[in-house]
Each structure stands twice: as structure tokens, then as C-alpha cells.
Coordinates of C-alpha atoms in Angstrom, one line a residue:
Chain J
X1 CA -48.6 5.6 -23.3
X2 CA -44.8 5.7 -23.0
X3 CA -43.5 4.5 -19.6
X4 CA -40.1 5.1 -18.0
X5 CA -38.7 6.5 -14.8
X6 CA -38.3 10.0 -13.6
X7 CA -35.1 12.1 -13.5
X8 CA -35.4 12.0 -9.7
X9 CA -35.6 8.2 -9.7
X10 CA -32.6 7.7 -11.9
X11 CA -30.6 10.2 -9.8
X12 CA -31.5 8.2 -6.6
X13 CA -30.7 4.9 -8.2
X14 CA -27.3 5.8 -9.5
X15 CA -25.7 4.1 -12.5
X16 CA -28.2 1.8 -14.2
X17 CA -26.5 -1.4 -15.4
X18 CA -29.4 -3.7 -16.2
X19 CA -33.2 -3.3 -17.0
X20 CA -35.5 -6.3 -17.0
X21 CA -38.8 -5.6 -18.9
X22 CA -41.9 -7.6 -19.8
X23 CA -42.4 -8.7 -23.4
X24 CA -44.7 -7.2 -26.0
X25 CA -48.2 -8.5 -25.4
X26 CA -47.8 -8.8 -21.6
X27 CA -50.3 -7.1 -19.3
X28 CA -49.2 -4.6 -16.7
X29 CA -51.3 -3.5 -13.7
X30 CA -51.4 0.0 -12.3
X31 CA -49.3 0.4 -9.1
X32 CA -47.8 -3.1 -9.5
X33 CA -44.3 -4.1 -10.5
X34 CA -43.7 -4.9 -14.2
X35 CA -39.9 -5.2 -14.2
X36 CA -36.7 -4.3 -12.3
X37 CA -33.9 -1.8 -12.8
X38 CA -30.5 -2.7 -11.4
X39 CA -28.0 0.0 -10.5
X40 CA -24.4 -0.9 -9.4
X41 CA -25.5 -1.0 -5.8
X42 CA -29.1 -2.0 -5.7
X43 CA -32.1 -3.6 -7.5
X44 CA -35.4 -1.8 -7.6
X45 CA -38.9 -2.7 -8.8
X46 CA -40.5 -0.7 -11.7
X47 CA -44.1 0.2 -11.1
X48 CA -46.8 0.6 -13.8
X49 CA -48.6 3.9 -13.8
X50 CA -51.7 2.4 -15.6
X51 CA -53.2 -1.0 -16.4
X52 CA -52.8 -2.1 -20.0
X53 CA -51.0 -4.1 -22.6
X54 CA -47.4 -3.7 -23.5
X55 CA -47.2 -2.8 -27.2
X56 CA -43.6 -1.8 -27.5
X57 CA -40.4 -2.4 -25.5
X58 CA -37.3 -0.2 -25.8
X59 CA -34.8 -2.4 -27.6
X60 CA -31.8 -0.2 -26.8
X61 CA -31.9 -0.8 -23.1
X62 CA -30.6 -4.4 -23.3
X63 CA -27.2 -3.2 -24.6
X64 CA -27.2 0.4 -23.3
X65 CA -29.0 0.6 -19.9
X66 CA -27.0 3.8 -19.1
X67 CA -29.4 5.8 -21.4
X68 CA -31.9 5.6 -18.5
X69 CA -29.6 7.9 -16.6
X70 CA -28.6 10.0 -19.5
X71 CA -32.1 10.7 -21.0
X72 CA -34.9 9.3 -18.7
X73 CA -37.6 11.3 -20.5
X74 CA -36.3 10.6 -24.0
X75 CA -34.1 7.8 -25.3
X76 CA -34.3 6.0 -21.9
X77 CA -38.0 5.1 -22.2
X78 CA -38.9 1.6 -21.3
X79 CA -42.4 0.5 -22.5
X80 CA -45.3 1.7 -24.6
X81 CA -48.5 0.6 -22.9
X82 CA -52.0 0.7 -24.4
X83 CA -54.1 1.7 -21.4
X84 CA -57.2 -0.4 -20.7
X85 CA -58.9 2.6 -19.3
X86 CA -57.8 5.9 -20.8
X87 CA -59.4 7.6 -17.8
X88 CA -56.4 6.5 -15.8
X89 CA -54.4 9.3 -17.5
X90 CA -56.2 11.8 -15.3
X91 CA -54.7 10.4 -12.1
X92 CA -51.1 11.0 -13.2
X93 CA -48.9 14.0 -12.6
X94 CA -47.1 15.9 -15.2
X95 CA -43.3 16.2 -14.8
X96 CA -43.8 19.8 -13.6
X97 CA -46.4 18.7 -11.0
X98 CA -44.1 15.9 -9.9
X99 CA -41.2 18.4 -9.4
X100 CA -43.5 20.6 -7.3
X101 CA -44.5 17.5 -5.3
X102 CA -40.8 16.7 -4.7
X103 CA -40.0 20.3 -3.7
X104 CA -42.9 20.2 -1.1
X105 CA -41.7 16.9 0.2
X106 CA -38.2 18.3 0.8
X107 CA -39.6 20.9 3.2
Chain T
X1 CA -30.1 -1.3 18.5
X2 CA -30.1 2.5 18.1
X3 CA -26.4 3.1 18.6
X4 CA -25.5 6.4 16.9
X5 CA -23.4 6.0 13.8
X6 CA -19.7 7.0 14.2
X7 CA -18.2 9.7 12.0
X8 CA -14.7 10.0 10.6
X9 CA -12.7 13.2 10.8
X10 CA -13.7 13.9 7.2
X11 CA -17.4 13.8 7.8
X12 CA -18.0 17.5 7.2
X13 CA -15.8 17.5 4.1
X14 CA -17.9 14.7 2.6
X15 CA -21.2 16.4 3.4
X16 CA -19.9 19.7 2.0
X17 CA -18.8 17.9 -1.2
X18 CA -22.3 16.6 -1.7
X19 CA -21.5 12.9 -1.0
X20 CA -24.4 10.5 -0.4
X21 CA -23.8 9.3 3.2
X22 CA -24.9 5.7 4.2
X23 CA -24.5 3.5 7.3
X24 CA -21.6 1.0 6.9
X25 CA -20.4 -1.2 9.7
X26 CA -21.6 1.2 12.4
X27 CA -20.2 4.2 10.5
X28 CA -21.7 7.0 8.5
X29 CA -19.7 6.9 5.3
X30 CA -19.8 8.3 1.7
X31 CA -21.1 5.7 -0.7
X32 CA -20.6 8.0 -3.7
X33 CA -19.8 11.6 -4.7
X34 CA -20.7 11.8 -8.4
X35 CA -21.5 8.2 -9.3
X36 CA -20.0 4.8 -8.7
X37 CA -19.0 4.1 -12.3
X38 CA -17.4 7.5 -12.9
X39 CA -15.4 7.2 -9.6
X40 CA -14.4 3.6 -10.4
X41 CA -13.0 4.8 -13.8
X42 CA -11.2 7.8 -12.2
X43 CA -9.2 5.4 -10.1
X44 CA -8.3 3.0 -13.0
X45 CA -7.5 6.0 -15.3
X46 CA -6.0 8.6 -13.0
X47 CA -6.1 8.8 -9.2
X48 CA -8.7 8.8 -6.4
X49 CA -8.7 9.6 -2.7
X50 CA -10.7 7.4 -0.3
X51 CA -11.5 8.1 3.3
X52 CA -10.9 4.9 5.1
X53 CA -10.5 6.4 8.6
X54 CA -13.2 4.1 9.8
X55 CA -10.7 1.2 9.8
X56 CA -9.2 0.2 13.1
X57 CA -5.6 0.4 14.1
X58 CA -4.0 -1.4 17.1
X59 CA -0.4 -1.2 18.2
X60 CA 1.6 -3.8 20.1
X61 CA 5.0 -3.1 21.5
X62 CA 7.6 -4.9 23.7
X63 CA 9.8 -7.9 23.9
X64 CA 6.7 -10.2 23.7
X65 CA 5.1 -8.5 20.7
X66 CA 6.5 -10.8 18.1
X67 CA 5.5 -14.0 20.1
X68 CA 2.0 -12.6 20.7
X69 CA 1.5 -11.9 16.9
X70 CA 2.9 -15.2 15.9
X71 CA 0.3 -16.9 18.0
X72 CA -2.6 -14.6 16.9
X73 CA -2.0 -14.4 13.1
X74 CA -1.6 -17.0 10.4
X75 CA 1.3 -15.4 8.4
X76 CA 4.9 -15.4 9.5
X77 CA 5.5 -12.1 11.4
X78 CA 9.2 -13.1 11.9
X79 CA 9.8 -12.6 8.2
X80 CA 9.0 -8.9 8.4
X81 CA 11.8 -6.4 8.2
X82 CA 11.3 -3.0 9.9
X83 CA 9.1 -0.9 7.5
X84 CA 7.6 -4.0 5.9
X85 CA 3.9 -4.8 5.7
X86 CA 2.1 -8.2 5.6
X87 CA -1.4 -9.3 4.7
X88 CA -2.6 -11.8 7.3
X89 CA -5.5 -13.3 9.1
X90 CA -6.7 -13.7 12.7
X91 CA -8.3 -17.1 13.1
X92 CA -10.3 -19.0 15.7
X93 CA -9.0 -22.3 17.1
X94 CA -11.7 -23.9 14.9
X95 CA -10.1 -22.3 11.8
X96 CA -12.8 -19.7 11.0
X97 CA -11.6 -16.2 10.2
X98 CA -12.0 -13.6 13.0
X99 CA -10.7 -10.9 10.6
X100 CA -8.3 -10.1 7.8
X101 CA -5.7 -7.4 8.4
X102 CA -2.4 -5.9 7.5
X103 CA 0.5 -6.2 10.0
X104 CA 3.1 -3.4 10.0
X105 CA 6.5 -3.8 11.6
X106 CA 7.2 -0.2 12.7
X107 CA 10.3 -0.9 14.9
X108 CA 12.4 -3.6 16.3
X109 CA 9.7 -4.6 18.8
X110 CA 6.8 -2.4 17.6
X111 CA 3.9 -3.4 15.3
X112 CA 0.6 -2.0 14.0
X113 CA -2.4 -4.0 12.9
X114 CA -5.0 -2.5 10.6
X115 CA -8.4 -4.2 10.8
X116 CA -11.9 -3.9 9.4
X117 CA -14.1 -1.1 10.8
X118 CA -17.0 -3.4 11.6
X119 CA -14.7 -5.7 13.6
X120 CA -12.8 -3.3 15.8
X121 CA -14.6 -4.3 19.0
X122 CA -14.6 -8.0 18.2
X123 CA -10.9 -8.0 17.2
X124 CA -9.9 -6.1 20.3
X125 CA -11.8 -8.6 22.5
X126 CA -10.1 -11.5 20.7
X127 CA -6.6 -9.9 21.0
X128 CA -7.2 -9.3 24.7
X129 CA -8.4 -12.9 25.3
X130 CA -5.7 -14.6 23.2
X131 CA -2.8 -12.1 22.9
X132 CA -2.0 -11.2 26.5
X133 CA 1.6 -12.2 26.3
X134 CA 4.1 -11.1 29.0
X135 CA 6.0 -8.2 27.5
X136 CA 3.4 -7.3 24.8
X137 CA 1.7 -3.9 25.5
X138 CA -1.5 -3.4 23.4
X139 CA -3.0 -0.1 22.4
X140 CA -6.2 0.7 20.4
X141 CA -5.3 3.8 18.4
X142 CA -8.3 3.6 16.1
X143 CA -9.9 6.9 17.2
X144 CA -6.6 8.8 17.2
X145 CA -5.8 7.7 13.6
X146 CA -7.1 9.0 10.3
X147 CA -6.5 7.0 7.1
X148 CA -6.6 8.2 3.5
X149 CA -6.1 5.8 0.5
X150 CA -4.7 7.4 -2.7
X151 CA -5.0 4.9 -5.5
X152 CA -4.5 5.0 -9.3
X153 CA -1.7 5.3 -11.9
X154 CA -1.2 9.0 -10.9
X155 CA -1.0 8.3 -7.2
X156 CA 2.8 8.2 -7.0
X157 CA 3.1 11.6 -8.8
X158 CA 0.4 13.1 -6.5
X159 CA 1.8 11.9 -3.2
X160 CA 5.3 12.6 -4.3
X161 CA 4.4 16.2 -5.0
X162 CA 3.3 16.8 -1.4
X163 CA 6.1 14.8 0.2
X164 CA 9.2 16.2 1.9
X165 CA 11.2 13.2 0.5
X166 CA 11.1 10.7 -2.3
X167 CA 8.2 8.2 -2.2
X168 CA 9.2 6.1 -5.3
X169 CA 11.6 4.2 -3.1
X170 CA 8.8 2.9 -0.9
X171 CA 8.1 -0.5 -2.4
X172 CA 4.9 -2.5 -2.5
X173 CA 3.9 -3.7 1.0
X174 CA 6.4 -1.4 2.6
X175 CA 5.8 1.8 4.6
X176 CA 7.9 4.8 5.7
X177 CA 7.3 8.1 7.5
X178 CA 7.1 11.2 5.5
X179 CA 5.8 14.7 5.9
X180 CA 3.0 15.4 3.4
X181 CA 1.9 19.0 3.0
X182 CA 3.4 19.6 6.4
X183 CA 1.4 16.7 7.9
X184 CA 3.4 13.8 9.5
X185 CA 2.2 10.6 7.9
X186 CA 3.1 6.9 7.6
X187 CA 3.1 6.3 3.9
X188 CA 2.2 2.7 3.1
X189 CA 2.4 1.3 -0.5
X190 CA -0.7 -0.8 -0.1
X191 CA -4.3 -0.6 -1.2
X192 CA -7.6 -2.4 -2.1
X193 CA -8.0 -1.5 -5.8
X194 CA -5.4 -3.4 -7.8
X195 CA -3.9 -0.1 -8.8
X196 CA -0.6 1.4 -7.7
X197 CA -1.0 3.7 -4.7
X198 CA -0.7 4.4 -1.0
X199 CA -2.5 4.4 2.2
X200 CA -1.6 7.4 4.4
X201 CA -1.9 7.1 8.2
X202 CA -2.1 10.4 9.9
X203 CA -3.3 11.9 13.3
X204 CA -7.1 12.2 13.3
X205 CA -6.8 16.0 13.8
X206 CA -4.6 16.3 10.6
X207 CA -6.8 14.2 8.3
X208 CA -8.8 17.0 6.8
X209 CA -5.8 19.1 6.2
X210 CA -4.2 16.3 4.2
X211 CA -7.4 15.4 2.4
X212 CA -7.8 19.0 1.2
X213 CA -4.2 19.3 0.2
X214 CA -4.5 16.0 -1.9
X215 CA -7.6 17.2 -3.7
X216 CA -6.1 20.6 -4.4
X217 CA -2.6 19.3 -5.5
X218 CA -4.3 16.6 -7.5
X219 CA -6.3 18.8 -9.8
X220 CA -3.7 18.5 -12.6
X221 CA -3.9 14.7 -12.2
X222 CA -7.8 14.7 -12.4
X223 CA -8.0 13.5 -8.9
X224 CA -11.5 12.6 -7.5
X225 CA -12.8 11.7 -4.1
X226 CA -14.1 8.1 -4.1
X227 CA -16.9 6.5 -2.1
X228 CA -17.4 3.1 -0.7
X229 CA -19.4 2.1 -3.7
X230 CA -16.5 2.3 -6.1
X231 CA -14.2 0.9 -3.4
X232 CA -16.3 -2.2 -3.5
X233 CA -16.4 -2.6 -7.3
X234 CA -12.7 -1.9 -7.6
X235 CA -11.8 -4.6 -5.0
X236 CA -14.3 -7.1 -6.5
X237 CA -12.7 -6.9 -10.0
X238 CA -9.4 -7.8 -8.2
X239 CA -11.1 -10.7 -6.2
X240 CA -10.0 -9.1 -3.0
X241 CA -12.1 -10.6 -0.2
X242 CA -14.4 -8.4 1.8
X243 CA -14.9 -9.5 5.4
X244 CA -18.5 -10.1 6.3
X245 CA -19.3 -11.0 2.7
X246 CA -16.7 -13.4 1.3
X247 CA -15.0 -14.4 4.5
X248 CA -16.3 -14.6 8.1
X249 CA -16.1 -16.6 11.4
X250 CA -17.5 -19.7 9.5
X251 CA -15.2 -19.7 6.5
X252 CA -11.7 -21.2 6.7
X253 CA -8.7 -19.6 4.9
X254 CA -8.1 -22.5 2.5
X255 CA -11.6 -22.6 1.0
X256 CA -11.4 -18.8 0.7
X257 CA -8.2 -19.0 -1.4
X258 CA -6.1 -17.4 1.3
X259 CA -3.8 -20.4 2.0
X260 CA -0.9 -18.2 0.8
X261 CA -1.0 -16.2 4.1
X262 CA -1.1 -19.4 6.3
X263 CA 2.4 -20.4 7.3
X264 CA 2.2 -23.6 9.4
X265 CA 6.0 -23.9 9.2
X266 CA 6.4 -20.9 11.5
X267 CA 5.2 -22.9 14.6
X268 CA 1.9 -23.0 16.5
X269 CA -0.8 -20.4 16.1
X270 CA -4.5 -20.2 16.7
X271 CA -6.4 -22.3 14.1
X272 CA -3.3 -24.1 12.8
X273 CA -4.5 -27.6 13.7
X274 CA -7.9 -27.1 12.2
X275 CA -6.6 -25.5 9.0
X276 CA -4.0 -28.3 8.6
X277 CA -6.8 -30.8 8.8
X278 CA -8.6 -29.0 6.0
X279 CA -5.4 -28.9 4.0
X280 CA -4.9 -32.7 4.4
X281 CA -8.4 -33.5 3.3
X282 CA -8.7 -30.7 0.7
X283 CA -11.3 -28.0 1.1
X284 CA -14.8 -29.3 0.4
X285 CA -15.8 -26.0 -1.2
X286 CA -14.0 -23.1 -2.8
X287 CA -14.5 -19.4 -3.2
X288 CA -14.5 -18.8 -7.0
X289 CA -15.0 -15.9 -9.4
X290 CA -18.1 -16.0 -11.5
X291 CA -19.0 -14.1 -14.6
X292 CA -22.5 -13.8 -15.9
X293 CA -23.2 -14.6 -19.5
X294 CA -26.2 -12.3 -19.3
X295 CA -26.1 -8.8 -17.9
X296 CA -28.3 -9.5 -14.9
X297 CA -26.5 -8.7 -11.6
X298 CA -25.7 -11.4 -9.0
X299 CA -25.9 -10.1 -5.4
X300 CA -24.8 -11.3 -2.0
X301 CA -26.9 -14.2 -0.8
X302 CA -28.2 -15.3 -4.3
X303 CA -28.1 -19.1 -4.8
X304 CA -25.7 -20.8 -7.2
X305 CA -27.3 -23.7 -9.2
X306 CA -25.9 -26.6 -11.2
X307 CA -28.5 -28.3 -13.4
X308 CA -31.3 -26.7 -11.4
X309 CA -30.0 -27.8 -7.9
X310 CA -28.6 -25.4 -5.4
X311 CA -24.8 -25.9 -4.9
X312 CA -23.6 -22.7 -3.4
X313 CA -24.1 -19.1 -2.7
X314 CA -22.9 -15.7 -4.0
X315 CA -20.9 -13.8 -1.4
X316 CA -20.3 -10.6 -3.4
X317 CA -21.7 -9.5 -6.8
X318 CA -21.9 -6.4 -8.9
X319 CA -21.5 -4.9 -12.3
X320 CA -17.8 -4.5 -12.8
X321 CA -17.3 -1.1 -14.6
X322 CA -13.8 -1.9 -16.0
X323 CA -14.6 -5.5 -17.2
X324 CA -18.0 -4.3 -18.3
X325 CA -19.9 -7.3 -17.2
X326 CA -21.6 -8.7 -14.1
X327 CA -19.2 -10.5 -11.8
X328 CA -19.4 -12.3 -8.5
X329 CA -17.6 -14.3 -5.9
X330 CA -19.2 -17.3 -4.3
X331 CA -18.6 -20.6 -2.7
X332 CA -19.1 -23.8 -4.8
X333 CA -18.2 -27.5 -4.2
X334 CA -14.5 -28.1 -5.0
X335 CA -15.6 -30.4 -7.9
X336 CA -17.3 -27.4 -9.6
X337 CA -14.5 -24.8 -9.0
X338 CA -12.5 -25.2 -12.2
X339 CA -12.4 -22.2 -14.5
X340 CA -14.9 -22.5 -17.3
X341 CA -17.4 -24.6 -15.3
X342 CA -21.0 -23.7 -16.4
X343 CA -23.3 -22.7 -13.5
X344 CA -26.4 -20.6 -13.0
X345 CA -27.1 -17.9 -10.5
X346 CA -30.8 -17.7 -9.3
X347 CA -31.8 -14.1 -9.9
X348 CA -35.4 -13.3 -8.9
X349 CA -36.4 -16.9 -9.2
X350 CA -34.8 -17.5 -12.6
X351 CA -31.6 -19.4 -13.3
X352 CA -29.2 -17.1 -15.2
X353 CA -26.2 -18.5 -17.0
X354 CA -22.8 -17.9 -15.5
X355 CA -19.4 -19.6 -15.6
X356 CA -16.4 -19.9 -13.2
X357 CA -14.0 -17.2 -14.3
X358 CA -10.2 -16.7 -14.0
X359 CA -9.4 -14.1 -11.3
X360 CA -8.5 -11.3 -10.9
X361 CA -11.2 -10.3 -13.4
X362 CA -9.0 -7.3 -14.3
X363 CA -5.2 -7.6 -14.2
X364 CA -3.5 -6.1 -11.2
X365 CA -1.2 -3.1 -11.7
X366 CA 0.2 -2.8 -8.2
X367 CA 3.9 -1.9 -8.2
X368 CA 5.6 -5.2 -7.3
X369 CA 9.3 -5.6 -6.6

């Protein structure tokens, strides 16, 4: 499973200037912080959507953190996680469901 | 503490422009319009307009005005010609800094002080307690005054286009009255970015008219409105101190590197004895510039380490968009203040490599002389 942040999150954060990620082989736990993202103004925790093992880390982010802003669903990905329980997929929202959730929240 | 946030005369213009509004020093201010990095670059490359109407302005007038200011401020007010501006400090008797400010000599016996927004009430109380000099009449004109900073290499062209008379003759740290787009303004060649530019003092009621005129007339210059986020990164690259972060009631001017605005030869002033004692002994710590070797961002309050032991604290820190690295200011022991000294900043429990850097981090382009 490829992990990153949403378009809404990068918009709220503003210009991303540093991303701190776990190493390949590390374990991440659903709903717990696995790293941080720093924008010019603030530092924010990154939360894991599922429990599992990190099998890949985006090597581009060390030198080009701004791609998190430019392409959060594409080049700005952060980790690939091998989920321990594939059933956890079912608890996640699609980007369209998430947009709907945000739209409701705004009312 | 549920005091409602104060708003500047440009509040509605900011909201309409889609600015992200945040609380700052008791005010509701725009932190960014399009993005901090983009706004920062607009000021370095072209020109930006900042709403700094939240800052405070006091006027003092009369035969005793000079004597009152000489006692209250550390710089030599007697050196000011009419139309000249001076960076200065208000200090406590114990040498700590009440505020940093600019002092304008508007007339033979008339001066204006521009102070930090968050300090308006504190400064006014200090001035009333220490500056009640016979023949010095004080007035707080903060609410009646709007202030727009126009900064960047295209600032002179933009302000000049709206002015009824030449502005190129207004030299750095000087101010003169002009009419801008029909609005009476005090045009001051000062700023907080390290770029050439002006700060425009206008009546509160005229502020939005001038703001709109600047953004319209500046289209050909690629003008942009700039929020407090970029104001902070721009000033940090120049090592300009921010009151409440880098200097405060507990820091003295010498350790903060502001000895150049302390003039003991002018005679007595509040804090002189205490500051001269520090000068004789040498400051025990110094405010230095730090640059990170890694990209991790140092922030206000992070500890500075030497060989694992805490030796100081970061007072301001950010990613600097023009220098393209993480930079900071912080206090370290005088023995560790030399440029090149290897230090660490503790970021989320980990020591991250940094070194004492030459400041300003980015060369100043203000129009001197």
C-alpha cells in the first residue's frame, strides 16, 4: 500500500520543506505517527493508515520535499507499506469519499 | 483571556483576497495569500505589499520631546535631522529590552515612534511612567494610523508611479510627505526585508484606497500581497531581530548584537549603567546565526547542544527560501559564537548538525547612501 498525504492536507500545511520518514523494514501502526512533515511555518505528525512493514521509502523527498505539494497523489508519495492485515483496507476512504467528507464538514 | 482580536483597516481586503488569517500579537492578520515561499520570492525578485497597520505609532511633541526621548531610548536622538529615521531600543534600568522601534524626527520638536504591535500597551505604560518630561506632549496615534510596507527591487518604481513628486531622493532611513494616488502619506525608506523599499504611513481611513491603488498600479511590476509568514522568513534571512523571539525584557542589547544602537556618549538614559557593565565584562552569551547541515528545521525554543550538552536555545528558525536551507538565530555562550563553530540543534530528541553562520544569511540590498 502506497502512503502519503491528501491534497487537502498539503494545502493546509503550506510549502513542505522537510519530510522525516522511517527506514525500510520499520513497522508502522495504524493511527500512530510514523514521521513528520515540516512546512515553513509548522511541523506536523504523519499518521499511518494501516499497520504493517515499510517496504519502500520515496527517495526523492530528501532533496525535493516540494513534490508533496505539487503531486501529493503521485510523485509525492512517502512510503510503501505491506499491511499486516489486508482487511484494514476496508476501513479507509477513497479520495472521492474523503472529498465528500470534507464537503460535509464544511457545512 | 478571551479578548477579541483587533483588525486592521485592510481586514476585509485580506479576506476578500483569500488570505489565511491567524492571530498574531492580539491581532487577526494574514499569514499568507498564495504561499509563503512564493510570496518570499516575489519580494526578492519584484515587489510585495505588506499590511503592517497593526504596528503602533506614538507622537511626542514640544520643547521637552528631545530630552524625554534621550532618556527613554538608547540611540542618540540629537543626531537626527528633520526627516531622518533611526532604529533604536527602549530599555529597562536593568538593561533588558522593553521594545525595539524606529524614531522619526518629523519637525524641530516633533517625533514619531513606531513600535511592535504586541507591545503597544506595554510601551505606552513605560513611556508614561518614564517619559513624562515637562514640555513633552505624548499622543498614541496607533488606531488612527495605517501602515503599508512596499518592499523589493521594483518598490521604488511602483511607489514613484503613484507619487505626486520624486521619491528617489528619499534616502535610506529618511522619510518625507508625499501624496500617493491622492492619499497623503509619510513615505519612509525603511523596511524589514533587506530589499530596497518603503513604509507608507497613512490615515487609517485611507489605507484601503492606497492598498488597492498599489496592487493595481503594480500589476506591471508583478506585485503581490505578502503575509506575515514571508515577512518572517525575509527578516530571518537578514538576521533582523523579532521582538518576543530573539529579544525581550530579559535580553540585553549587547548580547543581541544591537550594541550599534547604544550610544553611551550621548549622556544618561534608562539602562545605560547596566549595559555599560555588560560591555566592560563582555556579554556572557551572544545571539548568533545558525545554519543546519541537514534539512531539518530548527524552531523557536529548541535546544542548542555542544558535544551532547545543552548550551543555548533557538530563538527563531525556519527554512530560508532564498538561501535554500534551514537557518536560525539563537543564544550561545560567547566562547561558541565564532563563525564556523560546530553545534547541534535538538530536533524531536535527535541532535542535528549545525554551524554558526555569517549573517546576514543573504546579502542586504537596501539603498544605502
